[in-house]
Coordinates of C-alpha atoms in Angstrom, one line a residue:
M1493 CA -12.8 -52.7 16.2
S1494 CA -11.0 -51.9 19.6
S1495 CA -11.2 -49.0 21.1
R1496 CA -8.0 -47.9 20.6
I1497 CA -8.2 -48.2 16.6
F1498 CA -11.6 -47.0 17.0
F1499 CA -11.3 -43.6 19.2
P1500 CA -8.8 -42.1 17.2
L1501 CA -10.2 -42.3 13.8
L1502 CA -13.5 -41.3 16.3
V1503 CA -11.3 -37.9 16.7
L1504 CA -9.8 -37.6 13.5
A1505 CA -13.1 -37.5 11.6
L1506 CA -14.7 -34.9 14.3
T1507 CA -11.6 -32.9 13.4
A1508 CA -12.7 -32.5 10.0
C1509 CA -15.6 -31.2 10.5
A1510 CA -15.4 -27.0 10.5
V1511 CA -19.0 -25.2 10.9
G1512 CA -19.4 -21.7 9.1
P1513 CA -20.0 -21.4 5.6
D1514 CA -16.7 -22.3 3.3
Y1515 CA -15.5 -19.0 1.2
H1516 CA -15.7 -19.0 -2.8
A1517 CA -15.0 -16.2 -4.6
P1518 CA -16.7 -13.9 -5.9
Q1519 CA -18.1 -13.4 -9.0
T1520 CA -17.2 -10.2 -11.0
T1521 CA -18.4 -9.3 -14.3
L1522 CA -16.7 -6.6 -16.3
P1523 CA -16.7 -5.2 -19.5
A1524 CA -15.2 -6.5 -21.8
H1525 CA -12.9 -3.9 -23.6
Y1526 CA -12.4 -0.4 -22.3
Q1527 CA -14.3 2.5 -23.2
Y1528 CA -11.8 4.3 -24.7
Q1529 CA -9.0 2.3 -25.9
A1530 CA -7.5 1.7 -29.7
G1531 CA -6.7 -1.7 -29.3
S1532 CA -6.4 -5.1 -26.9
S1533 CA -2.0 -5.1 -27.0
Q1534 CA -0.8 -6.6 -23.1
P1535 CA 0.9 -4.0 -21.5
Q1536 CA 4.6 -4.2 -19.5
L1537 CA 4.0 -3.5 -16.9
Q1538 CA 7.2 -5.3 -14.9
R1539 CA 9.3 -2.5 -13.9
W1540 CA 7.0 0.2 -15.7
W1541 CA 9.9 3.0 -15.1
T1542 CA 12.3 2.4 -17.1
V1543 CA 9.5 3.5 -20.2
F1544 CA 10.2 6.4 -19.7
D1545 CA 13.9 6.1 -20.3
D1546 CA 16.0 8.3 -17.7
A1547 CA 18.6 6.5 -15.4
A1548 CA 18.1 9.5 -12.4
L1549 CA 14.7 8.1 -12.9
S1550 CA 15.2 4.6 -12.8
Q1551 CA 17.3 4.9 -9.4
L1552 CA 15.6 6.6 -7.2
V1553 CA 12.6 4.7 -8.1
E1554 CA 15.1 1.1 -7.7
Q1555 CA 16.0 2.9 -4.6
A1556 CA 13.0 4.2 -2.4
L1557 CA 11.9 0.5 -3.5
Q1558 CA 15.0 -0.4 -0.7
S1559 CA 14.5 2.1 1.5
S1560 CA 11.4 4.4 1.2
P1561 CA 9.7 4.3 5.6
D1562 CA 6.1 3.9 4.0
L1563 CA 8.5 0.1 2.9
A1564 CA 9.5 -0.3 6.0
Q1565 CA 5.6 0.8 8.1
A1566 CA 4.8 -2.4 6.0
D1567 CA 7.3 -4.4 5.3
A1568 CA 6.5 -4.8 9.8
R1569 CA 3.0 -5.3 9.3
V1570 CA 2.9 -8.9 7.5
R1571 CA 6.0 -10.0 10.2
Q1572 CA 3.2 -8.7 13.1
A1573 CA 0.2 -10.3 10.8
R1574 CA 2.4 -13.5 9.7
A1575 CA 3.2 -13.5 13.7
S1576 CA -0.6 -13.5 14.2
L1577 CA -1.3 -16.7 12.3
G1578 CA 1.7 -18.1 13.8
V1579 CA 0.4 -17.6 17.4
V1580 CA -3.3 -19.2 15.3
D1581 CA -0.8 -22.3 14.1
S1582 CA -0.1 -22.7 17.9
A1583 CA -3.6 -23.9 18.4
L1584 CA -2.9 -26.9 17.0
W1585 CA -0.5 -28.4 19.4
P1586 CA -0.9 -29.5 23.0
Q1587 CA 0.2 -27.0 25.7
L1588 CA 2.1 -27.6 27.9
N1589 CA 3.8 -25.5 31.2
A1590 CA 5.8 -26.3 33.7
G1591 CA 5.0 -24.6 37.5
A1592 CA 7.3 -24.7 40.8
R1593 CA 6.2 -24.3 44.4
S1594 CA 8.4 -23.4 47.7
G1595 CA 7.0 -22.0 51.0
R1596 CA 5.2 -23.7 54.7
D1597 CA 1.4 -23.1 54.6
Q1598 CA -0.6 -22.6 58.1
F1599 CA -4.3 -23.3 57.1
S1600 CA -6.7 -21.6 59.9
R1601 CA -7.6 -23.4 62.3
N1602 CA -11.2 -22.0 62.5
S1603 CA -12.1 -22.9 57.7
E1604 CA -13.5 -25.7 56.7
N1605 CA -10.4 -27.7 56.6
F1606 CA -10.4 -29.5 59.9
A1607 CA -14.1 -29.5 60.7
N1608 CA -14.4 -33.3 60.3
I1609 CA -10.6 -34.0 61.7
P1610 CA -11.2 -36.2 65.2
F1611 CA -7.7 -34.7 65.9
A1612 CA -7.1 -31.5 67.2
N1613 CA -5.1 -28.7 65.2
P1614 CA -2.4 -28.1 64.1
R1615 CA -1.0 -24.3 66.2
T1616 CA 2.2 -24.1 63.6
G1617 CA 2.3 -23.7 59.6
F1618 CA 4.2 -26.7 57.4
N1619 CA 6.8 -26.9 55.1
D1620 CA 5.4 -27.2 50.8
Q1621 CA 7.5 -28.9 48.3
R1622 CA 5.7 -28.6 44.7
L1623 CA 6.4 -29.6 41.1
Q1624 CA 4.4 -29.5 39.1
L1625 CA 3.8 -30.3 34.6
D1626 CA 0.1 -29.1 33.2
A1627 CA -1.0 -29.8 29.1
S1628 CA -4.3 -29.1 27.6
W1629 CA -4.9 -29.9 23.7
E1630 CA -7.7 -29.0 22.2
I1631 CA -10.0 -31.3 19.5
D1632 CA -10.5 -29.1 17.3
L1633 CA -14.9 -30.4 17.0
F1634 CA -16.0 -27.8 14.6
G1635 CA -12.9 -26.3 12.9
H1636 CA -12.8 -23.0 15.9
T1637 CA -9.5 -23.0 15.7
A1638 CA -9.7 -24.5 11.5
R1639 CA -11.7 -21.3 10.7
S1640 CA -9.4 -18.6 13.0
R1641 CA -6.5 -20.2 11.1
E1642 CA -8.2 -19.2 8.1
A1643 CA -9.0 -16.0 8.5
A1644 CA -5.6 -14.9 10.4
A1645 CA -4.0 -16.5 6.9
A1646 CA -6.6 -13.8 4.9
R1647 CA -5.3 -11.5 6.7
L1648 CA -1.4 -12.2 6.3
D1649 CA -2.5 -11.9 2.4
S1650 CA -4.5 -9.4 2.8
V1651 CA -1.1 -7.2 4.4
Q1652 CA 0.9 -9.2 1.5
E1653 CA -1.5 -7.1 -1.1
Q1654 CA -1.3 -3.7 0.9
Q1655 CA 2.4 -3.4 0.9
A1656 CA 2.2 -4.6 -2.4
D1657 CA 0.2 -1.5 -2.6
V1658 CA 2.3 0.0 -1.1
A1659 CA 5.0 -0.5 -3.3
L1660 CA 3.3 0.1 -6.6
R1661 CA 2.0 3.8 -5.2
V1662 CA 5.4 4.6 -3.9
A1663 CA 7.2 4.0 -7.5
A1664 CA 4.5 6.2 -9.0
E1665 CA 5.5 8.9 -6.8
V1666 CA 8.8 8.9 -7.1
A1667 CA 8.5 8.6 -11.1
R1668 CA 6.3 11.7 -10.8
N1669 CA 8.0 14.1 -8.0
V1670 CA 11.0 13.1 -11.3
I1671 CA 8.4 13.5 -14.1
D1672 CA 7.1 17.0 -12.1
Y1673 CA 11.3 18.2 -10.7
R1674 CA 12.2 17.9 -14.5
G1675 CA 9.3 19.4 -15.8
W1676 CA 10.4 22.8 -13.7
V1677 CA 13.3 22.8 -14.8
A1678 CA 12.7 22.6 -18.2
R1679 CA 10.1 25.9 -17.1
Q1680 CA 12.1 27.8 -15.8
R1681 CA 15.2 27.6 -18.4
N1682 CA 12.9 28.4 -21.1
L1683 CA 11.1 31.2 -19.6
Q1684 CA 14.8 32.5 -18.8
A1685 CA 15.0 33.1 -22.4
Q1686 CA 11.4 34.7 -22.7
L1687 CA 12.9 36.2 -20.2
A1688 CA 16.0 37.8 -21.3
A1689 CA 14.5 38.2 -24.3
A1690 CA 12.4 40.5 -22.9
R1691 CA 14.7 42.5 -21.3
E1692 CA 16.8 43.4 -24.5
N1693 CA 12.9 43.8 -26.0
L1694 CA 12.1 46.2 -22.8
R1695 CA 16.6 48.2 -23.7
L1696 CA 15.7 48.4 -27.3
I1697 CA 11.7 50.3 -27.0
A1698 CA 13.9 52.7 -24.9
L1699 CA 16.3 54.0 -26.6
Q1700 CA 13.3 54.5 -29.4
R1701 CA 11.7 57.0 -26.4
Q1702 CA 14.9 58.7 -25.9
A1703 CA 14.7 59.2 -29.2
G1704 CA 11.4 60.6 -29.3
E1705 CA 10.7 57.5 -31.5
I1706 CA 7.8 56.1 -29.8
S1707 CA 4.7 56.5 -26.9
D1708 CA 5.5 55.7 -22.8
S1709 CA 2.6 53.7 -23.9
E1710 CA 5.0 51.2 -25.8
L1711 CA 7.5 51.3 -23.1
N1712 CA 4.6 50.5 -20.7
Q1713 CA 3.5 48.1 -22.5
A1714 CA 7.1 47.0 -22.6
A1715 CA 8.2 47.5 -19.5
S1716 CA 4.4 45.3 -18.4
S1717 CA 5.5 42.1 -20.0
V1718 CA 8.7 42.0 -18.6
A1719 CA 7.8 42.4 -14.9
S1720 CA 5.1 39.4 -15.6
L1721 CA 7.1 37.3 -16.9
Q1722 CA 9.5 37.7 -13.6
A1723 CA 6.7 37.5 -11.4
A1724 CA 6.3 33.4 -13.2
L1725 CA 9.8 32.3 -11.9
P1726 CA 8.7 32.0 -8.4
P1727 CA 6.0 29.4 -8.5
L1728 CA 7.7 27.1 -10.1
R1729 CA 10.8 27.8 -8.2
T1730 CA 9.0 26.3 -5.1
A1731 CA 7.5 23.7 -6.9
Q1732 CA 11.2 22.2 -7.8
G1733 CA 11.6 22.9 -4.1
A1734 CA 8.4 21.1 -3.6
A1735 CA 8.8 18.2 -5.4
L1736 CA 12.6 17.4 -4.1
A1737 CA 11.3 17.7 -1.0
A1738 CA 8.6 14.5 -1.7
L1739 CA 11.4 12.8 -3.1
S1740 CA 13.1 13.2 0.1
V1741 CA 10.8 11.7 1.7
L1742 CA 9.7 9.3 -0.4
L1743 CA 13.5 7.7 -0.6
D1744 CA 14.2 9.0 3.4
Q1745 CA 17.4 10.9 1.6
P1746 CA 18.6 14.6 1.6
Q1747 CA 18.4 16.9 -0.4
S1748 CA 21.2 18.0 -1.3
Q1749 CA 22.2 14.0 -2.2
L1750 CA 18.5 14.2 -5.1
A1751 CA 20.5 17.6 -6.6
A1752 CA 23.0 15.9 -6.9
T1753 CA 21.5 12.7 -9.0
L1754 CA 19.0 14.7 -11.2
A1755 CA 22.0 17.4 -11.8
G1756 CA 22.3 18.9 -15.9
E1757 CA 19.6 18.9 -18.3
R1758 CA 17.9 16.1 -19.5
P1759 CA 14.6 16.7 -20.3
I1760 CA 11.1 15.7 -19.3
P1761 CA 10.9 11.9 -19.9
A1762 CA 9.0 10.8 -23.1
T1763 CA 5.9 8.9 -23.5
L1764 CA 4.0 6.2 -25.3
A1765 CA 2.3 7.2 -29.2
Q1766 CA 0.1 4.3 -28.3
A1767 CA -1.0 2.8 -24.0
P1768 CA -1.4 -0.7 -24.8
V1769 CA -3.8 -1.6 -22.4
G1770 CA -5.0 -5.2 -22.0
L1771 CA -8.6 -6.4 -20.4
P1772 CA -10.1 -4.8 -17.4
A1773 CA -10.2 -8.7 -16.9
D1774 CA -6.7 -8.3 -16.0
L1775 CA -7.3 -5.8 -13.3
L1776 CA -9.1 -8.7 -10.7
R1777 CA -5.2 -9.7 -10.9
R1778 CA -3.3 -7.3 -11.5
R1779 CA -4.5 -4.5 -9.2
P1780 CA -3.2 -5.5 -4.9
D1781 CA -5.7 -3.5 -3.5
I1782 CA -8.3 -5.5 -5.3
R1783 CA -6.5 -8.8 -4.3
Q1784 CA -6.8 -6.9 -0.9
A1785 CA -10.0 -6.5 -0.5
E1786 CA -10.6 -9.8 -2.4
R1787 CA -8.3 -11.6 1.1
E1788 CA -9.7 -9.6 3.2
L1789 CA -14.0 -11.1 2.5
A1790 CA -12.2 -14.3 2.9
A1791 CA -11.3 -14.1 6.1
A1792 CA -14.5 -12.0 7.3
T1793 CA -16.3 -15.4 5.7
A1794 CA -13.9 -17.1 7.8
D1795 CA -15.3 -15.5 10.9
I1796 CA -18.6 -16.2 10.5
G1797 CA -17.2 -20.2 11.2
V1798 CA -16.3 -19.4 14.2
A1799 CA -18.6 -17.2 15.2
V1800 CA -20.6 -20.3 14.9
A1801 CA -18.5 -22.8 16.2
E1802 CA -18.4 -21.1 18.7
Q1803 CA -21.7 -21.4 19.7
Y1804 CA -21.2 -25.9 19.6
P1805 CA -19.1 -27.6 22.0
R1806 CA -15.2 -27.8 22.6
L1807 CA -12.8 -30.3 23.9
V1808 CA -9.7 -30.0 25.9
L1809 CA -8.6 -33.1 27.0
V1810 CA -5.7 -31.5 30.0
G1811 CA -3.7 -33.6 32.8
S1812 CA -1.1 -32.7 35.0
G1813 CA 1.5 -34.2 37.5
G1814 CA 3.7 -33.7 39.5
W1815 CA 5.4 -34.5 43.4
D1816 CA 4.2 -32.9 46.5
S1817 CA 5.5 -33.1 50.1
I1818 CA 5.7 -31.8 53.3
H1819 CA 8.3 -33.7 53.8
A1820 CA 12.2 -32.6 53.4
G1821 CA 14.2 -34.5 51.3
S1822 CA 11.3 -37.1 49.9
L1823 CA 9.9 -35.0 47.3
T1824 CA 10.8 -37.3 44.6
A1825 CA 10.0 -40.1 46.3
A1826 CA 7.1 -42.7 44.7
A1827 CA 4.5 -41.3 47.1
S1828 CA 5.2 -37.7 46.4
R1829 CA 4.4 -38.2 42.5
F1830 CA 0.4 -37.0 41.8
W1831 CA -1.5 -36.9 38.3
N1832 CA -4.7 -36.7 36.4
V1833 CA -5.9 -36.5 33.2
G1834 CA -9.2 -37.3 30.9
P1835 CA -11.2 -34.6 28.9
Q1836 CA -13.0 -31.7 29.7
L1837 CA -16.1 -31.2 27.3
S1838 CA -18.2 -28.1 28.0
L1839 CA -21.6 -27.0 25.8
P1840 CA -23.3 -23.5 25.9
L1841 CA -26.4 -22.9 26.8
F1842 CA -27.7 -20.1 28.3
S1843 CA -26.1 -16.6 26.3
G1844 CA -28.7 -14.1 26.8
G1845 CA -28.0 -13.5 23.2
R1846 CA -25.1 -13.1 23.2
L1847 CA -23.7 -16.0 21.1
K1848 CA -26.3 -15.4 18.2
N1849 CA -25.9 -11.9 17.6
Q1850 CA -21.6 -12.9 17.7
V1851 CA -22.3 -14.5 14.3
T1852 CA -25.4 -12.2 12.5
A1853 CA -22.5 -9.4 13.8
R1854 CA -19.7 -11.4 11.5
E1855 CA -22.2 -11.9 8.8
A1856 CA -22.8 -8.3 8.2
A1857 CA -19.0 -7.6 8.2
R1858 CA -18.5 -10.3 5.8
D1859 CA -21.7 -7.7 3.6
A1860 CA -20.2 -5.2 3.7
A1861 CA -16.5 -6.9 2.8
L1862 CA -18.4 -7.5 -0.7
A1863 CA -19.3 -4.7 -0.8
A1864 CA -16.2 -2.4 -0.4
Y1865 CA -14.2 -5.5 -2.7
R1866 CA -17.0 -4.9 -5.3
Q1867 CA -16.5 -1.1 -4.7
K1868 CA -13.1 -1.8 -4.9
V1869 CA -13.2 -2.7 -9.1
L1870 CA -15.3 -0.3 -9.4
M1871 CA -12.7 2.7 -8.8
A1872 CA -10.4 0.3 -10.3
L1873 CA -12.6 0.1 -13.7
A1874 CA -13.1 4.0 -13.3
D1875 CA -9.4 5.4 -11.8
T1876 CA -8.0 3.3 -15.4
E1877 CA -11.2 4.2 -18.1
T1878 CA -10.1 8.2 -16.3
A1879 CA -6.3 7.5 -16.8
L1880 CA -6.6 6.0 -20.5
L1881 CA -9.2 9.0 -21.2
R1882 CA -6.7 12.1 -20.1
Y1883 CA -3.6 10.0 -21.4
Q1884 CA -5.2 9.6 -24.6
Q1885 CA -6.4 13.6 -24.9
E1886 CA -3.8 15.3 -23.7
G1887 CA -1.7 13.4 -26.8
Q1888 CA -3.6 15.2 -29.1
R1889 CA -3.6 18.4 -27.6
Q1890 CA 0.2 18.0 -26.9
Q1891 CA 0.4 17.3 -30.5
A1892 CA -2.1 21.2 -31.7
V1893 CA 0.3 22.5 -29.3
Q1894 CA 3.3 21.0 -31.0
A1895 CA 2.8 22.1 -34.7
G1896 CA 1.5 25.8 -33.0
M1897 CA 5.7 25.9 -32.4
E1898 CA 6.6 24.6 -35.0
L1899 CA 4.7 27.9 -37.1
A1900 CA 5.8 30.4 -34.4
E1901 CA 9.9 29.0 -34.6
L1902 CA 8.9 28.6 -39.0
Q1903 CA 7.8 32.2 -38.2
L1904 CA 11.4 32.9 -36.0
G1905 CA 13.4 31.8 -39.1
L1906 CA 11.5 34.3 -41.2
A1907 CA 12.1 37.1 -39.2
Q1908 CA 15.8 36.6 -38.5
Q1909 CA 16.0 36.6 -42.4
R1910 CA 14.2 39.5 -43.2
F1911 CA 16.0 41.7 -40.5
R1912 CA 20.0 40.3 -41.6
V1913 CA 19.0 42.0 -44.8
G1914 CA 17.4 45.4 -43.4
E1915 CA 14.1 44.5 -43.4
A1916 CA 12.4 44.2 -40.1
A1917 CA 13.4 45.6 -36.5
H1918 CA 16.1 43.8 -34.1
T1919 CA 13.0 44.4 -31.5
E1920 CA 10.2 42.2 -34.4
V1921 CA 12.6 38.7 -33.7
L1922 CA 12.6 39.3 -29.9
L1923 CA 8.9 39.2 -30.5
Q1924 CA 8.2 36.9 -32.2
Q1925 CA 11.0 35.0 -29.6
Q1926 CA 9.5 35.8 -26.8
Q1927 CA 6.4 34.0 -29.1
V1928 CA 8.2 30.6 -29.6
A1929 CA 9.3 31.0 -25.5
Q1930 CA 5.5 31.3 -24.9
Q1931 CA 4.5 28.4 -27.5
R1932 CA 7.1 25.7 -25.8
E1933 CA 6.2 26.7 -22.0
A1934 CA 2.5 24.9 -23.7
W1935 CA 4.0 22.3 -25.3
L1936 CA 6.7 22.2 -21.6
A1937 CA 3.6 21.6 -19.8
S1938 CA 1.4 18.9 -22.1
R1939 CA 4.9 17.1 -22.1
Q1940 CA 5.4 17.5 -18.9
A1941 CA 1.2 16.7 -17.7
Q1942 CA 1.2 13.3 -20.5
A1943 CA 4.3 11.6 -18.3
E1944 CA 2.2 11.6 -15.2
N1945 CA -1.2 10.0 -17.1
L1946 CA 1.4 7.6 -18.3
V1947 CA 2.5 7.1 -14.4
A1948 CA -0.8 7.2 -13.4
L1949 CA -1.8 4.7 -15.8
F1950 CA 0.6 2.2 -15.2
K1951 CA -0.7 2.6 -11.7
T1952 CA -4.4 1.8 -11.7
L1953 CA -3.3 -1.0 -14.8
G1954 CA -1.2 -2.4 -11.0
G1955 CA 1.8 -1.5 -12.2
D1956 CA 4.5 -4.7 -10.9
V1957 CA 7.2 -3.5 -9.2
R1958 CA 8.7 -6.6 -8.2

């Protein structure tokens, strides 16, 4: 076989050798079912926020996915990682640089440059012009560049998964804050109705006190009830404003614009009677934070190969050429040309343990990444179990609260009937109205919490935001 064929084949064979461990995705064992799930049907996670049937909520979530400052930062990190991969890719190609020089030189007459020259040293300077091209190309004998690229590609994947995780968190935060805004508004309306009944009750009791029909204690009790209800309004207004402020940050929109979008009487978004969650194993492919941790593990494994390759020889093909002349007008003449080409081989012989410790450090980083991945899987499973339990328990609580509210409404109807026929005083009806409002407050709070729990459940399942 001729050297023209043998040498390229040899180089090709050597470049295919990448030292260090090859990456294999970790095997993870998860339970067959969630502890608190009622069934194993697959959840509808694509555009999951439409489940709430709230047009403003869906509009704001989709706007946030386009304009959120958090996502702008994540997008910039993706572009940065992609550019870093391009930098590593450039090492696969020959590097070529050009240079030019024009100057006047003067050598030292006492230097070694003229020590063995038999004629007198020149006393004046001379002009020198040079045009030069320098080229180099590292032959990736043991996979230093290949492993570096493998690590950079895995880190790009990791940053992209981080971007998906940020998008999921932004969507969940927008949905939660819209639900909270709806809840605080509805609970304020209910409290206003309760306060109106309490004030009317106080007015009637005050008239009875003037007539000497009741004691001061009953009047004071009615006044205390009005004061307590008035004191409950500011916290609800504050919470409503906080939800609006949070939305303003998430969407980069003024609060006045968001308030206009959310204007109008809208109920707290409804939830699902039974939330399908699928199987625990689905978390490995659905949750972007788990996928990110897996990609970080792949990058850490490739880093070991880079460190191992540092212990092996490195071969670089180098060459340079151009024109150099000290005579004016002769720069491009044939006699002014120069060139050199050839391989350069470097082999580390002694580094004081630096290279060995570098491998050990990378192996430790890989072990830490593996532990972080396993922890992420366990946390995802625990988060989903907790979210599912909260959703189920709050659903049961909401049913009980609703039953109590319906009974209070039934009692109110009976009191109104007795009042119409003269068998009950108006104050009895007003007190029963307050009882209904109290039960409704508990129901609204439960409905708000249940909607928040559903958002949390979609988030822990790895809801799709595409």
